[in-house]
GROMACS .gro file of C-alpha atoms in nm:
model
  205
    1UNK     CA    1  11.973  10.714   9.758
    2UNK     CA    2  11.623  10.704   9.616
    3UNK     CA    3  11.516  10.435   9.370
    4UNK     CA    4  11.255  10.580   9.131
    5UNK     CA    5  11.220  10.256   8.932
    6UNK     CA    6  10.900  10.152   9.109
    7UNK     CA    7  10.610  10.396   9.106
    8UNK     CA    8  10.234  10.353   9.130
    9UNK     CA    9   9.921  10.553   9.050
   10UNK     CA   10   9.625  10.480   9.280
   11UNK     CA   11   9.280  10.628   9.333
   12UNK     CA   12   9.113  10.578   9.671
   13UNK     CA   13   8.890  10.297   9.544
   14UNK     CA   14   9.203  10.094   9.461
   15UNK     CA   15   9.407  10.188   9.767
   16UNK     CA   16   9.515   9.891   9.977
   17UNK     CA   17   9.669   9.887  10.324
   18UNK     CA   18   9.963   9.683  10.197
   19UNK     CA   19  10.086   9.981   9.991
   20UNK     CA   20  10.159  10.176  10.310
   21UNK     CA   21  10.435   9.931  10.394
   22UNK     CA   22  10.561   9.903  10.037
   23UNK     CA   23  10.636  10.266   9.957
   24UNK     CA   24  10.796  10.558  10.135
   25UNK     CA   25  10.566  10.823   9.985
   26UNK     CA   26  10.210  10.779   9.860
   27UNK     CA   27   9.998  11.060   9.714
   28UNK     CA   28   9.635  10.950   9.722
   29UNK     CA   29   9.358  11.081   9.497
   30UNK     CA   30   9.041  11.107   9.705
   31UNK     CA   31   8.818  11.222   9.415
   32UNK     CA   32   8.600  11.433   9.646
   33UNK     CA   33   8.578  11.780   9.493
   34UNK     CA   34   8.242  11.716   9.323
   35UNK     CA   35   8.102  11.488   9.595
   36UNK     CA   36   7.866  11.581   9.878
   37UNK     CA   37   8.014  11.683  10.210
   38UNK     CA   38   7.897  11.361  10.373
   39UNK     CA   39   8.048  11.138  10.102
   40UNK     CA   40   8.370  11.342  10.095
   41UNK     CA   41   8.405  11.305  10.473
   42UNK     CA   42   8.346  10.930  10.450
   43UNK     CA   43   8.612  10.885  10.182
   44UNK     CA   44   8.864  11.097  10.372
   45UNK     CA   45   8.800  10.908  10.696
   46UNK     CA   46   8.853  10.578  10.512
   47UNK     CA   47   9.182  10.699  10.361
   48UNK     CA   48   9.314  10.819  10.696
   49UNK     CA   49   9.212  10.492  10.863
   50UNK     CA   50   9.414  10.297  10.606
   51UNK     CA   51   9.711  10.532  10.635
   52UNK     CA   52   9.710  10.501  11.013
   53UNK     CA   53   9.969  10.696  11.211
   54UNK     CA   54  10.197  10.761  10.913
   55UNK     CA   55  10.288  11.117  10.820
   56UNK     CA   56  10.029  11.291  10.601
   57UNK     CA   57   9.989  11.604  10.389
   58UNK     CA   58   9.690  11.741  10.199
   59UNK     CA   59   9.654  11.904   9.859
   60UNK     CA   60   9.379  12.167   9.837
   61UNK     CA   61   9.227  12.333   9.533
   62UNK     CA   62   9.411  12.658   9.456
   63UNK     CA   63   9.079  12.840   9.397
   64UNK     CA   64   8.955  12.704   9.732
   65UNK     CA   65   8.680  12.499   9.566
   66UNK     CA   66   8.551  12.180   9.721
   67UNK     CA   67   8.584  12.078  10.083
   68UNK     CA   68   8.889  12.277  10.193
   69UNK     CA   69   8.764  12.341  10.546
   70UNK     CA   70   8.687  11.974  10.604
   71UNK     CA   71   9.029  11.867  10.476
   72UNK     CA   72   9.212  12.111  10.700
   73UNK     CA   73   8.994  12.015  10.997
   74UNK     CA   74   9.078  11.648  10.946
   75UNK     CA   75   9.450  11.730  10.935
   76UNK     CA   76   9.414  11.932  11.257
   77UNK     CA   77   9.286  11.616  11.427
   78UNK     CA   78   9.630  11.468  11.361
   79UNK     CA   79   9.857  11.764  11.432
   80UNK     CA   80   9.944  12.130  11.370
   81UNK     CA   81   9.879  12.251  11.015
   82UNK     CA   82  10.060  12.499  10.789
   83UNK     CA   83   9.857  12.621  10.490
   84UNK     CA   84   9.963  12.834  10.196
   85UNK     CA   85   9.804  12.883   9.852
   86UNK     CA   86  10.091  12.960   9.616
   87UNK     CA   87  10.173  12.836   9.266
   88UNK     CA   88  10.457  13.059   9.142
   89UNK     CA   89  10.436  12.969   8.771
   90UNK     CA   90  10.069  13.068   8.767
   91UNK     CA   91  10.137  13.393   8.947
   92UNK     CA   92   9.933  13.279   9.248
   93UNK     CA   93  10.067  13.387   9.585
   94UNK     CA   94   9.959  13.410   9.949
   95UNK     CA   95   9.979  13.740  10.134
   96UNK     CA   96   9.823  13.874  10.454
   97UNK     CA   97   9.555  13.607  10.476
   98UNK     CA   98   9.455  13.620  10.110
   99UNK     CA   99   9.525  13.420   9.796
  100UNK     CA  100   9.606  13.649   9.504
  101UNK     CA  101   9.639  13.597   9.129
  102UNK     CA  102   9.664  13.904   8.911
  103UNK     CA  103   9.408  14.157   9.033
  104UNK     CA  104   9.188  13.888   9.186
  105UNK     CA  105   9.201  13.794   9.551
  106UNK     CA  106   9.008  13.593   9.807
  107UNK     CA  107   9.030  13.585  10.184
  108UNK     CA  108   9.140  13.251  10.328
  109UNK     CA  109   9.105  13.344  10.694
  110UNK     CA  110   8.723  13.301  10.703
  111UNK     CA  111   8.777  12.933  10.617
  112UNK     CA  112   9.023  12.885  10.901
  113UNK     CA  113   8.875  13.095  11.182
  114UNK     CA  114   8.597  12.845  11.273
  115UNK     CA  115   8.855  12.563  11.275
  116UNK     CA  116   9.081  12.757  11.512
  117UNK     CA  117   8.787  12.822  11.743
  118UNK     CA  118   8.706  12.449  11.757
  119UNK     CA  119   9.067  12.334  11.795
  120UNK     CA  120   9.235  12.582  12.024
  121UNK     CA  121   9.487  12.311  12.111
  122UNK     CA  122   9.617  12.307  11.753
  123UNK     CA  123   9.812  12.559  11.553
  124UNK     CA  124   9.652  12.623  11.210
  125UNK     CA  125   9.891  12.866  11.044
  126UNK     CA  126   9.831  13.055  10.720
  127UNK     CA  127  10.176  13.137  10.580
  128UNK     CA  128  10.273  13.404  10.329
  129UNK     CA  129  10.463  13.280  10.022
  130UNK     CA  130  10.530  13.393   9.668
  131UNK     CA  131  10.834  13.212   9.525
  132UNK     CA  132  10.972  12.859   9.520
  133UNK     CA  133  11.240  12.975   9.761
  134UNK     CA  134  10.962  13.074  10.003
  135UNK     CA  135  10.805  12.729   9.963
  136UNK     CA  136  11.141  12.558  10.027
  137UNK     CA  137  11.174  12.750  10.353
  138UNK     CA  138  10.820  12.654  10.457
  139UNK     CA  139  10.884  12.290  10.366
  140UNK     CA  140  11.190  12.279  10.591
  141UNK     CA  141  10.982  12.428  10.872
  142UNK     CA  142  10.718  12.159  10.823
  143UNK     CA  143  10.978  11.884  10.842
  144UNK     CA  144  11.166  12.039  11.133
  145UNK     CA  145  10.856  12.121  11.343
  146UNK     CA  146  10.632  11.832  11.241
  147UNK     CA  147  10.372  12.056  11.071
  148UNK     CA  148  10.118  11.905  10.830
  149UNK     CA  149  10.138  12.094  10.498
  150UNK     CA  150   9.822  12.195  10.309
  151UNK     CA  151   9.852  12.366   9.972
  152UNK     CA  152   9.777  12.321   9.598
  153UNK     CA  153  10.076  12.091   9.555
  154UNK     CA  154  10.414  12.270   9.536
  155UNK     CA  155  10.463  12.284   9.915
  156UNK     CA  156  10.352  11.923   9.967
  157UNK     CA  157  10.598  11.814   9.696
  158UNK     CA  158  10.878  12.002   9.868
  159UNK     CA  159  10.795  11.853  10.208
  160UNK     CA  160  10.811  11.505  10.051
  161UNK     CA  161  11.142  11.593   9.889
  162UNK     CA  162  11.287  11.721  10.216
  163UNK     CA  163  11.157  11.423  10.414
  164UNK     CA  164  11.310  11.179  10.167
  165UNK     CA  165  11.652  11.338  10.202
  166UNK     CA  166  11.656  11.514   9.864
  167UNK     CA  167  11.691  11.866  10.008
  168UNK     CA  168  12.047  11.918  10.137
  169UNK     CA  169  11.933  12.218  10.340
  170UNK     CA  170  11.705  12.004  10.558
  171UNK     CA  171  11.880  11.895  10.884
  172UNK     CA  172  11.994  11.532  10.875
  173UNK     CA  173  11.794  11.436  11.181
  174UNK     CA  174  11.469  11.545  11.015
  175UNK     CA  175  11.495  11.336  10.699
  176UNK     CA  176  11.526  10.975  10.597
  177UNK     CA  177  11.609  10.790  10.276
  178UNK     CA  178  11.372  10.585  10.066
  179UNK     CA  179  11.416  10.291   9.831
  180UNK     CA  180  11.073  10.321   9.674
  181UNK     CA  181  10.860  10.625   9.603
  182UNK     CA  182  10.493  10.608   9.502
  183UNK     CA  183  10.332  10.875   9.290
  184UNK     CA  184   9.951  10.879   9.282
  185UNK     CA  185   9.818  11.116   9.020
  186UNK     CA  186   9.542  11.378   9.065
  187UNK     CA  187   9.196  11.395   8.916
  188UNK     CA  188   9.020  11.290   8.596
  189UNK     CA  189   9.082  11.628   8.441
  190UNK     CA  190   9.196  11.596   8.074
  191UNK     CA  191   9.527  11.760   8.156
  192UNK     CA  192   9.590  11.506   8.433
  193UNK     CA  193   9.512  11.216   8.200
  194UNK     CA  194   9.753  11.363   7.948
  195UNK     CA  195  10.021  11.369   8.219
  196UNK     CA  196   9.950  11.004   8.307
  197UNK     CA  197   9.989  10.902   7.941
  198UNK     CA  198  10.319  11.090   7.930
  199UNK     CA  199  10.437  10.897   8.238
  200UNK     CA  200  10.348  10.573   8.061
  201UNK     CA  201  10.551  10.684   7.757
  202UNK     CA  202  10.848  10.747   7.985
  203UNK     CA  203  10.825  10.392   8.115
  204UNK     CA  204  10.662  10.439   8.454
  205UNK     CA  205  10.455  10.128   8.541
   0.00000   0.00000   0.00000
């Protein structure tokens, strides 16, 4: 049984260690896309130090902007990584090492190849996906095999759902219940701020 009555929105500058013990799931906004590589790395290192050994996931930009390589490299320091770049409602999908939307495509493999060469002891997998069913299957793999998910959001959300016991298809031994769930909302984009205001209207604190 999951109690959704207590939620929180936190940017990195307001993130406190005590929250790690208070909530079962925290999504943390690093605010690094427009920052220099050095500053982005510093903020990420600080976030991971506060999180400690707890399970992590990472949300990347769907157009592969910002510091995607650095984010994946940091996750590979903690464990094996599964990356996909699919948002079904936008028509974005991942196929044969590329992210595709309409007639546009971009290779993802060149971002990952240097990381694989540096961390031969880690698996950094680029997975094909197109539909929400595909993402559900990948999420169950992440939970079952202890893979760290990296994607624009839908896969990470499904891994959280499966981990919290909300996906009946996830084996019982791989999931656990939660009494509190924390939601930390994205960037300062106008659309994100609109979503935050809508949450406030719905009564989320």
